[in-house]
Tab-separated table of C-alpha atoms in Angstrom:
chain	number	residue	atom	x	y	z
A	1	MET	CA	123.142	66.056	73.967
A	2	GLY	CA	125.625	67.098	71.294
A	3	ASP	CA	129.375	66.612	71.441
A	4	ARG	CA	130.010	70.248	72.346
A	5	LEU	CA	128.631	71.595	75.619
A	6	ARG	CA	128.416	75.383	75.616
A	7	PHE	CA	129.733	77.401	78.565
A	8	GLY	CA	128.757	80.823	79.828
A	9	ILE	CA	127.576	82.848	82.799
A	10	PHE	CA	124.343	83.945	84.386
A	11	MET	CA	124.978	87.456	85.730
A	12	ALA	CA	122.381	88.824	88.177
A	13	PRO	CA	124.791	90.581	89.091
A	14	PHE	CA	125.766	90.389	92.787
A	15	HIS	CA	127.605	93.339	94.349
A	16	ALA	CA	128.071	94.304	97.976
A	17	PRO	CA	125.725	97.152	98.959
A	18	GLY	CA	127.524	100.393	99.732
A	19	THR	CA	130.255	99.912	97.136
A	20	ASN	CA	130.633	102.207	94.119
A	21	PRO	CA	127.869	101.116	91.691
A	22	THR	CA	129.494	102.777	88.680
A	23	LEU	CA	132.695	100.804	89.158
A	24	ALA	CA	130.714	97.623	89.814
A	25	LEU	CA	128.786	97.941	86.559
A	26	HIS	CA	131.984	98.550	84.625
A	27	ARG	CA	133.521	95.450	86.242
A	28	ASP	CA	130.536	93.523	84.916
A	29	LEU	CA	131.161	94.835	81.413
A	30	GLU	CA	134.881	94.054	81.674
A	31	LEU	CA	134.043	90.501	82.749
A	32	ILE	CA	131.900	90.007	79.639
A	33	GLU	CA	134.811	91.260	77.513
A	34	HIS	CA	137.150	88.816	79.296
A	35	LEU	CA	134.800	85.905	78.645
A	36	ASP	CA	134.523	86.877	74.984
A	37	ARG	CA	138.315	86.736	74.635
A	38	LEU	CA	138.416	83.347	76.400
A	39	GLY	CA	135.897	81.814	74.004
A	40	TYR	CA	132.844	81.511	76.252
A	41	ASP	CA	129.609	81.050	74.350
A	42	GLU	CA	126.933	82.935	76.288
A	43	ALA	CA	126.236	85.540	78.968
A	44	TRP	CA	122.772	86.096	80.443
A	45	ILE	CA	122.037	89.382	82.218
A	46	GLY	CA	119.434	89.886	84.947
A	47	GLU	CA	116.820	92.522	85.756
A	48	HIS	CA	116.314	93.737	89.327
A	49	HIS	CA	115.163	96.983	90.936
A	50	SER	CA	115.615	96.628	94.711
A	51	ALA	CA	117.448	94.933	97.622
A	52	GLY	CA	120.805	96.599	97.000
A	53	SER	CA	122.934	93.881	95.360
A	54	GLU	CA	121.594	93.049	91.894
A	55	ILE	CA	121.933	96.464	90.320
A	56	ILE	CA	121.243	96.053	86.594
A	57	ALA	CA	117.782	97.520	86.017
A	58	SER	CA	117.657	96.858	82.271
A	59	PRO	CA	119.379	93.833	80.749
A	60	GLU	CA	118.596	95.258	77.307
A	61	ILE	CA	120.609	98.447	77.926
A	62	PHE	CA	123.473	96.461	79.430
A	63	ILE	CA	123.466	94.053	76.465
A	64	ALA	CA	123.541	96.942	73.987
A	65	THR	CA	126.659	98.279	75.724
A	66	ALA	CA	128.324	94.869	76.048
A	67	ALA	CA	127.640	94.039	72.413
A	68	GLU	CA	129.746	96.994	71.296
A	69	ARG	CA	132.690	95.704	73.383
A	70	THR	CA	132.590	92.073	72.249
A	71	ARG	CA	132.825	90.097	69.027
A	72	HIS	CA	131.537	86.557	69.490
A	73	ILE	CA	129.773	85.907	72.791
A	74	ARG	CA	125.980	85.707	72.641
A	75	LEU	CA	124.080	87.922	75.081
A	76	GLY	CA	120.750	87.079	76.681
A	77	THR	CA	118.246	88.650	79.034
A	78	GLY	CA	118.466	86.518	82.141
A	79	VAL	CA	115.697	87.356	82.647
A	80	VAL	CA	113.180	90.012	81.671
A	81	SER	CA	110.549	89.964	84.415
A	82	LEU	CA	107.479	89.849	82.202
A	83	SER	CA	104.984	90.669	84.931
A	84	TYR	CA	106.522	94.175	85.131
A	85	HIS	CA	106.323	95.140	81.444
A	86	ASN	CA	103.939	95.604	78.565
A	87	PRO	CA	104.602	92.553	76.345
A	88	LEU	CA	104.562	94.606	73.132
A	89	TRP	CA	107.465	96.731	74.365
A	90	VAL	CA	109.414	93.665	75.493
A	91	ALA	CA	109.094	92.184	72.018
A	92	GLU	CA	110.007	95.489	70.375
A	93	ARG	CA	113.157	95.915	72.485
A	94	ILE	CA	114.465	92.391	71.901
A	95	VAL	CA	113.917	92.669	68.156
A	96	LEU	CA	115.816	95.956	68.147
A	97	LEU	CA	118.698	94.249	69.958
A	98	ASP	CA	118.531	91.363	67.499
A	99	HIS	CA	119.243	93.851	64.703
A	100	LEU	CA	121.879	95.834	66.602
A	101	THR	CA	123.819	92.672	67.537
A	102	ARG	CA	123.254	90.982	64.148
A	103	GLY	CA	121.743	87.941	65.792
A	104	ARG	CA	123.803	87.628	68.997
A	105	VAL	CA	120.889	88.320	71.348
A	106	MET	CA	118.761	85.794	73.263
A	107	LEU	CA	115.508	86.318	75.154
A	108	GLY	CA	115.136	84.825	78.612
A	109	VAL	CA	111.924	85.437	80.546
A	110	GLY	CA	110.585	84.854	84.039
A	111	PRO	CA	107.952	86.099	86.482
A	112	GLY	CA	110.312	88.282	88.557
A	113	ALA	CA	112.451	86.954	91.402
A	114	LEU	CA	112.431	89.732	94.010
A	115	PRO	CA	109.093	90.444	95.729
A	116	THR	CA	110.454	93.892	96.639
A	117	ASP	CA	110.520	94.736	92.918
A	118	ALA	CA	106.930	93.723	92.297
A	119	ALA	CA	105.638	95.465	95.407
A	120	MET	CA	106.707	98.875	94.085
A	121	ILE	CA	104.403	98.575	91.073
A	122	GLY	CA	101.508	96.926	92.852
A	123	VAL	CA	102.019	93.393	91.544
A	124	GLN	CA	101.200	90.653	94.042
A	125	GLN	CA	103.277	87.466	94.128
A	126	SER	CA	100.095	85.526	93.429
A	127	GLN	CA	99.841	87.365	90.083
A	128	THR	CA	103.366	87.086	88.695
A	129	ARG	CA	103.202	83.600	87.163
A	130	GLU	CA	99.828	84.143	85.542
A	131	LEU	CA	101.083	87.448	84.123
A	132	LEU	CA	104.204	85.675	82.871
A	133	GLU	CA	102.113	83.159	80.936
A	134	GLN	CA	99.790	85.799	79.482
A	135	SER	CA	102.640	88.076	78.487
A	136	PHE	CA	104.743	85.280	76.993
A	137	ASP	CA	101.840	84.054	74.895
A	138	VAL	CA	101.482	87.563	73.440
A	139	ILE	CA	105.239	87.951	72.863
A	140	MET	CA	105.557	84.634	71.033
A	141	ARG	CA	102.599	85.500	68.817
A	142	LEU	CA	104.212	88.834	67.965
A	143	LEU	CA	107.592	87.245	67.258
A	144	THR	CA	106.426	84.287	65.190
A	145	SER	CA	103.494	85.724	63.240
A	146	GLU	CA	102.682	88.905	61.365
A	147	GLU	CA	99.053	88.734	62.446
A	148	PRO	CA	97.969	91.588	64.758
A	149	VAL	CA	97.439	90.752	68.416
A	150	THR	CA	94.557	92.005	70.516
A	151	PHE	CA	94.694	91.198	74.220
A	152	ARG	CA	93.407	92.755	77.416
A	153	ASN	CA	93.738	92.029	81.124
A	154	ASP	CA	93.883	94.157	84.269
A	155	ARG	CA	97.367	95.459	83.394
A	156	TRP	CA	97.644	95.619	79.595
A	157	ASP	CA	95.409	96.602	76.723
A	158	LEU	CA	96.779	95.669	73.287
A	159	ARG	CA	94.719	96.606	70.237
A	160	GLU	CA	95.770	95.227	66.861
A	161	ALA	CA	99.355	95.252	68.074
A	162	ARG	CA	102.152	94.468	65.596
A	163	LEU	CA	105.920	94.555	65.689
A	164	HIS	CA	107.446	97.581	64.015
A	165	LEU	CA	110.369	95.435	62.728
A	166	ARG	CA	110.568	91.733	62.057
A	167	PRO	CA	113.415	89.848	63.815
A	168	TYR	CA	116.860	89.870	62.247
A	169	SER	CA	117.460	86.208	63.207
A	170	ASP	CA	115.929	83.631	60.911
A	171	PRO	CA	113.782	81.923	61.986
A	172	LEU	CA	114.179	83.393	65.500
A	173	PHE	CA	116.783	84.041	68.181
A	174	ASP	CA	116.949	81.663	71.142
A	175	VAL	CA	114.117	82.061	73.625
A	176	ALA	CA	114.121	80.455	77.088
A	177	VAL	CA	111.915	80.379	80.181
A	178	ALA	CA	113.411	80.400	83.686
A	179	ALA	CA	112.824	77.541	86.114
A	180	VAL	CA	113.939	76.851	89.678
A	181	ALA	CA	112.060	73.977	91.306
A	182	SER	CA	108.376	74.138	90.282
A	183	PRO	CA	107.116	72.760	86.939
A	184	SER	CA	105.654	76.126	85.855
A	185	GLY	CA	108.710	77.105	83.778
A	186	PRO	CA	109.053	73.746	81.979
A	187	ARG	CA	105.310	73.722	81.349
A	188	LEU	CA	105.403	77.132	79.670
A	189	ALA	CA	108.572	76.343	77.705
A	190	GLY	CA	107.090	73.095	76.466
A	191	ARG	CA	103.880	74.760	75.364
A	192	HIS	CA	105.830	77.093	73.079
A	193	GLY	CA	108.654	74.714	72.155
A	194	VAL	CA	111.392	77.020	73.497
A	195	GLY	CA	114.406	76.537	75.775
A	196	LEU	CA	114.673	76.264	79.553
A	197	LEU	CA	116.943	78.154	81.969
A	198	SER	CA	117.293	75.975	85.071
A	199	ILE	CA	118.569	78.666	87.426
A	200	GLY	CA	118.534	76.579	90.583
A	201	ALA	CA	120.000	73.461	88.974
A	202	THR	CA	122.463	72.776	91.802
A	203	SER	CA	120.156	73.562	94.730
A	204	ALA	CA	118.719	70.486	96.411
A	205	ALA	CA	115.211	71.040	95.035
A	206	GLY	CA	116.430	72.133	91.609
A	207	PHE	CA	118.845	69.210	91.227
A	208	ASP	CA	116.188	66.677	92.187
A	209	ALA	CA	113.764	68.236	89.689
A	210	LEU	CA	116.047	68.236	86.623
A	211	ALA	CA	114.881	65.019	84.981
A	212	LEU	CA	111.285	65.786	85.998
A	213	HIS	CA	111.505	69.216	84.350
A	214	TRP	CA	112.573	67.764	81.035
A	215	GLY	CA	109.833	65.171	81.233
A	216	VAL	CA	107.271	67.920	81.798
A	217	MET	CA	108.620	69.849	78.802
A	218	GLU	CA	108.418	66.858	76.468
A	219	GLU	CA	104.928	65.899	77.636
A	220	VAL	CA	103.501	69.428	77.311
A	221	ALA	CA	105.269	70.041	73.997
A	222	ALA	CA	103.814	66.866	72.497
A	223	ARG	CA	100.346	67.834	73.678
A	224	HIS	CA	100.653	71.180	71.855
A	225	GLY	CA	102.239	69.808	68.699
A	226	ARG	CA	105.699	71.216	69.559
A	227	THR	CA	109.148	69.738	69.918
A	228	VAL	CA	111.810	70.625	72.476
A	229	ASP	CA	115.569	70.474	72.003
A	230	ARG	CA	118.011	69.546	74.779
A	231	SER	CA	120.619	71.843	73.227
A	232	LYS	CA	118.366	74.735	74.301
A	233	TRP	CA	118.413	73.597	77.936
A	234	ARG	CA	120.779	75.640	80.113
A	235	LEU	CA	121.763	74.681	83.663
A	236	VAL	CA	123.149	77.214	86.138
A	237	GLY	CA	125.755	76.274	88.762
A	238	LEU	CA	128.266	77.884	91.132
A	239	VAL	CA	132.035	77.703	90.650
A	240	HIS	CA	135.227	79.324	91.842
A	241	CYS	CA	138.478	77.760	90.669
A	242	ALA	CA	142.112	78.224	91.608
A	243	GLU	CA	145.250	76.125	91.116
A	244	THR	CA	144.696	74.451	94.518
A	245	GLU	CA	141.775	73.983	96.873
A	246	GLU	CA	143.597	75.959	99.540
A	247	GLN	CA	144.045	78.919	97.183
A	248	ALA	CA	140.376	78.786	96.186
A	249	TYR	CA	139.364	78.856	99.864
A	250	ARG	CA	141.573	81.894	100.471
A	251	ASP	CA	140.160	83.599	97.376
A	252	VAL	CA	136.511	83.361	98.436
A	253	GLU	CA	137.173	84.819	101.871
A	254	TYR	CA	136.974	88.120	99.987
A	255	GLY	CA	133.204	88.076	99.419
A	256	ILE	CA	131.388	84.772	99.940
A	257	GLU	CA	129.990	85.792	103.322
A	258	GLN	CA	128.284	88.891	101.917
A	259	TRP	CA	126.713	86.758	99.166
A	260	PHE	CA	125.382	84.235	101.701
A	261	ARG	CA	124.038	86.984	103.981
A	262	TYR	CA	122.158	88.478	101.029
A	263	PHE	CA	120.168	85.275	100.539
A	264	GLN	CA	119.890	84.529	104.253
A	265	ALA	CA	118.588	87.911	105.395
A	266	VAL	CA	117.813	90.310	102.520
A	267	ALA	CA	116.427	88.714	99.349
A	268	ALA	CA	112.996	87.159	99.868
A	269	PHE	CA	113.865	84.248	97.566
A	270	PRO	CA	113.396	81.020	99.555
A	271	GLN	CA	114.468	78.806	96.650
A	272	MET	CA	118.036	80.017	97.296
A	273	SER	CA	118.241	78.920	100.927
A	274	VAL	CA	121.923	78.780	101.893
A	275	PRO	CA	123.010	77.852	105.449
A	276	GLY	CA	126.302	78.796	107.087
A	277	ASN	CA	127.507	81.024	109.925
A	278	SER	CA	131.179	81.291	108.988
A	279	VAL	CA	133.199	81.340	105.799
A	280	ARG	CA	134.406	77.786	106.384
A	281	GLU	CA	130.846	76.565	106.957
A	282	MET	CA	129.752	78.306	103.764
A	283	ILE	CA	132.551	76.729	101.735
A	284	ALA	CA	131.731	73.328	103.227
A	285	PHE	CA	128.050	73.711	102.322
A	286	VAL	CA	128.850	74.630	98.716
A	287	ASN	CA	131.193	71.687	98.190
A	288	GLU	CA	129.579	68.990	100.314
A	289	SER	CA	125.960	69.581	99.228
A	290	GLY	CA	126.754	69.731	95.508
A	291	PHE	CA	125.545	73.340	95.437
A	292	GLY	CA	128.774	74.336	93.708
A	293	ALA	CA	132.504	73.769	93.416
A	294	ILE	CA	135.065	75.871	95.251
A	295	GLY	CA	138.436	74.368	94.456
A	296	THR	CA	140.259	73.056	91.408
A	297	PRO	CA	139.157	72.715	87.773
A	298	GLU	CA	138.819	68.971	88.433
A	299	MET	CA	136.114	69.751	90.991
A	300	ALA	CA	134.301	72.048	88.553
A	301	ALA	CA	134.390	69.346	85.873
A	302	ALA	CA	132.967	66.850	88.372
A	303	GLN	CA	130.015	69.156	89.020
A	304	VAL	CA	129.269	69.358	85.297
A	305	GLU	CA	129.483	65.564	84.999
A	306	ARG	CA	127.087	65.210	87.932
A	307	LEU	CA	124.567	67.498	86.229
A	308	VAL	CA	124.893	65.592	82.957
A	309	GLY	CA	123.993	62.413	84.818
A	310	GLN	CA	121.099	63.940	86.739
A	311	SER	CA	119.608	65.481	83.592
A	312	ASN	CA	119.089	61.949	82.242
A	313	GLY	CA	120.127	62.676	78.674
A	314	GLY	CA	122.224	65.819	78.792
A	315	PHE	CA	121.741	69.526	78.206
A	316	GLY	CA	123.121	72.233	75.946
A	317	ALA	CA	124.915	74.791	78.114
A	318	TYR	CA	126.439	75.100	81.560
A	319	LEU	CA	126.178	78.631	82.943
A	320	MET	CA	128.196	79.683	85.968
A	321	LEU	CA	126.320	82.022	88.282
A	322	ALA	CA	128.480	85.158	88.285
A	323	HIS	CA	129.465	86.389	91.736
A	324	GLU	CA	132.171	88.327	93.511
A	325	TRP	CA	133.187	85.704	96.040
A	326	ALA	CA	136.785	86.539	95.085
A	327	ASN	CA	138.470	89.800	94.130
A	328	PRO	CA	138.350	90.828	90.448
A	329	GLU	CA	141.780	89.386	89.599
A	330	ALA	CA	141.061	86.000	91.185
A	331	THR	CA	137.595	85.974	89.594
A	332	ARG	CA	139.054	86.468	86.123
A	333	ARG	CA	141.635	83.793	86.880
A	334	SER	CA	138.861	81.358	87.800
A	335	TYR	CA	137.135	81.840	84.445
A	336	ASP	CA	140.496	81.453	82.717
A	337	LEU	CA	141.116	78.126	84.462
A	338	VAL	CA	137.665	76.863	83.491
A	339	ALA	CA	138.282	77.859	79.866
A	340	ARG	CA	141.674	76.142	79.791
A	341	ALA	CA	141.057	73.015	81.840
A	342	VAL	CA	137.287	72.324	81.989
A	343	MET	CA	135.691	73.470	78.744
A	344	PRO	CA	137.897	71.307	76.452
A	345	ARG	CA	136.695	68.149	78.218
A	346	PHE	CA	133.100	68.852	77.217
A	347	GLN	CA	133.720	70.421	73.814
A	348	GLY	CA	135.590	67.656	72.015
A	349	GLN	CA	138.996	69.342	72.201
A	350	ALA	CA	140.747	67.600	75.094
A	351	ARG	CA	140.379	64.043	73.791
A	352	ALA	CA	142.109	64.706	70.463
A	353	THR	CA	145.345	65.986	71.997
A	354	LEU	CA	145.288	63.385	74.795
A	355	ASP	CA	144.887	60.619	72.222
A	356	ALA	CA	147.686	62.110	70.121
A	357	ALA	CA	149.968	62.123	73.177
A	358	ASP	CA	149.038	58.483	73.957
A	359	ARG	CA	149.819	57.393	70.393
A	360	ALA	CA	153.170	59.175	70.472
A	361	ARG	CA	153.990	57.698	73.886
A	362	ALA	CA	153.268	54.173	72.666
A	363	VAL	CA	155.813	54.400	69.829
A	364	ARG	CA	158.299	56.740	71.478
A	365	THR	CA	160.972	54.152	72.264
A	366	GLU	CA	160.909	52.628	68.793
A	367	LEU	CA	160.899	55.974	66.987
A	368	ALA	CA	163.575	57.411	69.288
A	369	ASP	CA	165.790	54.437	68.442
A	370	GLN	CA	165.164	54.971	64.731
A	371	GLN	CA	165.977	58.652	65.138
A	372	SER	CA	169.239	57.844	66.970
A	373	ARG	CA	170.266	55.335	64.319
A	374	ALA	CA	169.485	57.841	61.567
A	375	VAL	CA	171.601	60.511	63.260
A	376	GLU	CA	174.460	58.049	63.802
A	377	ALA	CA	174.283	56.947	60.163
A	378	MET	CA	174.521	60.550	58.981
A	379	ARG	CA	177.449	61.181	61.327
A	380	ALA	CA	179.262	58.153	59.937
A	381	LYS	CA	178.535	59.246	56.372
A	382	TYR	CA	179.954	62.687	57.081
A	383	GLN	CA	183.091	61.258	58.661
A	384	ALA	CA	183.562	59.019	55.625
A	385	GLU	CA	183.217	62.033	53.312
A	386	VAL	CA	185.794	63.962	55.336
A	387	GLY	CA	188.212	61.009	55.210
A	388	ALA	CA	187.805	60.651	51.455
A	389	ALA	CA	188.490	64.380	50.921
A	390	ARG	CA	191.888	64.060	52.611
């Protein structure tokens, strides 16, 4: 793990059904702009087509819009559901974005999280992971070689397929595979020597699997003559910060219950099992289970430290799962507090100023005395000059 841990968000996004979707999408764009101004490193944007809450259908279109509003933050697909798309078109779209953003784009891939999405196009859940592997193999061949690709299965028929443009990034933009608890994501990432997006890093199963996942990646990568880089490993966690714990609790009364009900009763995504029948029970679960941190920046920093330890060697980026537990103003304030009080601890900036303050404190008395004596000497000199002038 390097000295500088990157920070960012993983935006599904999550919005309460029935609210104005146009305004919600523009809030998402405004949040990305806010993070760019605060110095966050990355934002990953999801793809979903059903269930009412996660309303971005195309991360590529959203990224194209966000890129025009930002200057520095890198923007990734978090994730493109490869079982839904022809792999040639996925590769073509990400290369186009690579050119339009001048290298600020990243490609994240997965099988597709919502069964209600896949059902509408006739994809069975038993097919999604095999389709992910087949599609990703094709995409990586297209991105890393100029040789034509011929491939056929029950869904796609590629014949001497080539990319129209070569990538702008040299040698290639960041590529990552999503993982929750099973070893399928690490296995695929290791085979191609790419990064890993541990989306369920703070869930019980995901947390327990962190060190195992990296071990799987290293073992599979070595078997295929690849190497894997911990700086390309991104862990996703849940945070809401305020100046006090009590304020943070009041903040999340705005929307945490709707978020919990979505995973309890709507989204068929058992890896995100979240208990709780009241707001207080939900807050207690988040904080007491290690699922997240609702409270102060100190609590958020402790969660990051816990993940560093569990990863058994560190990782490259900590991504906060974007949510609307709090109202927009309190949400922006939370990200501001993380940028000011948490990020410097893990990016090599806090220690320098703390050490400078300690050094100054250690010599303060001596230097203050010297300063007082110097001032007194100058006062005496001036009085002597005035006396001589008379």
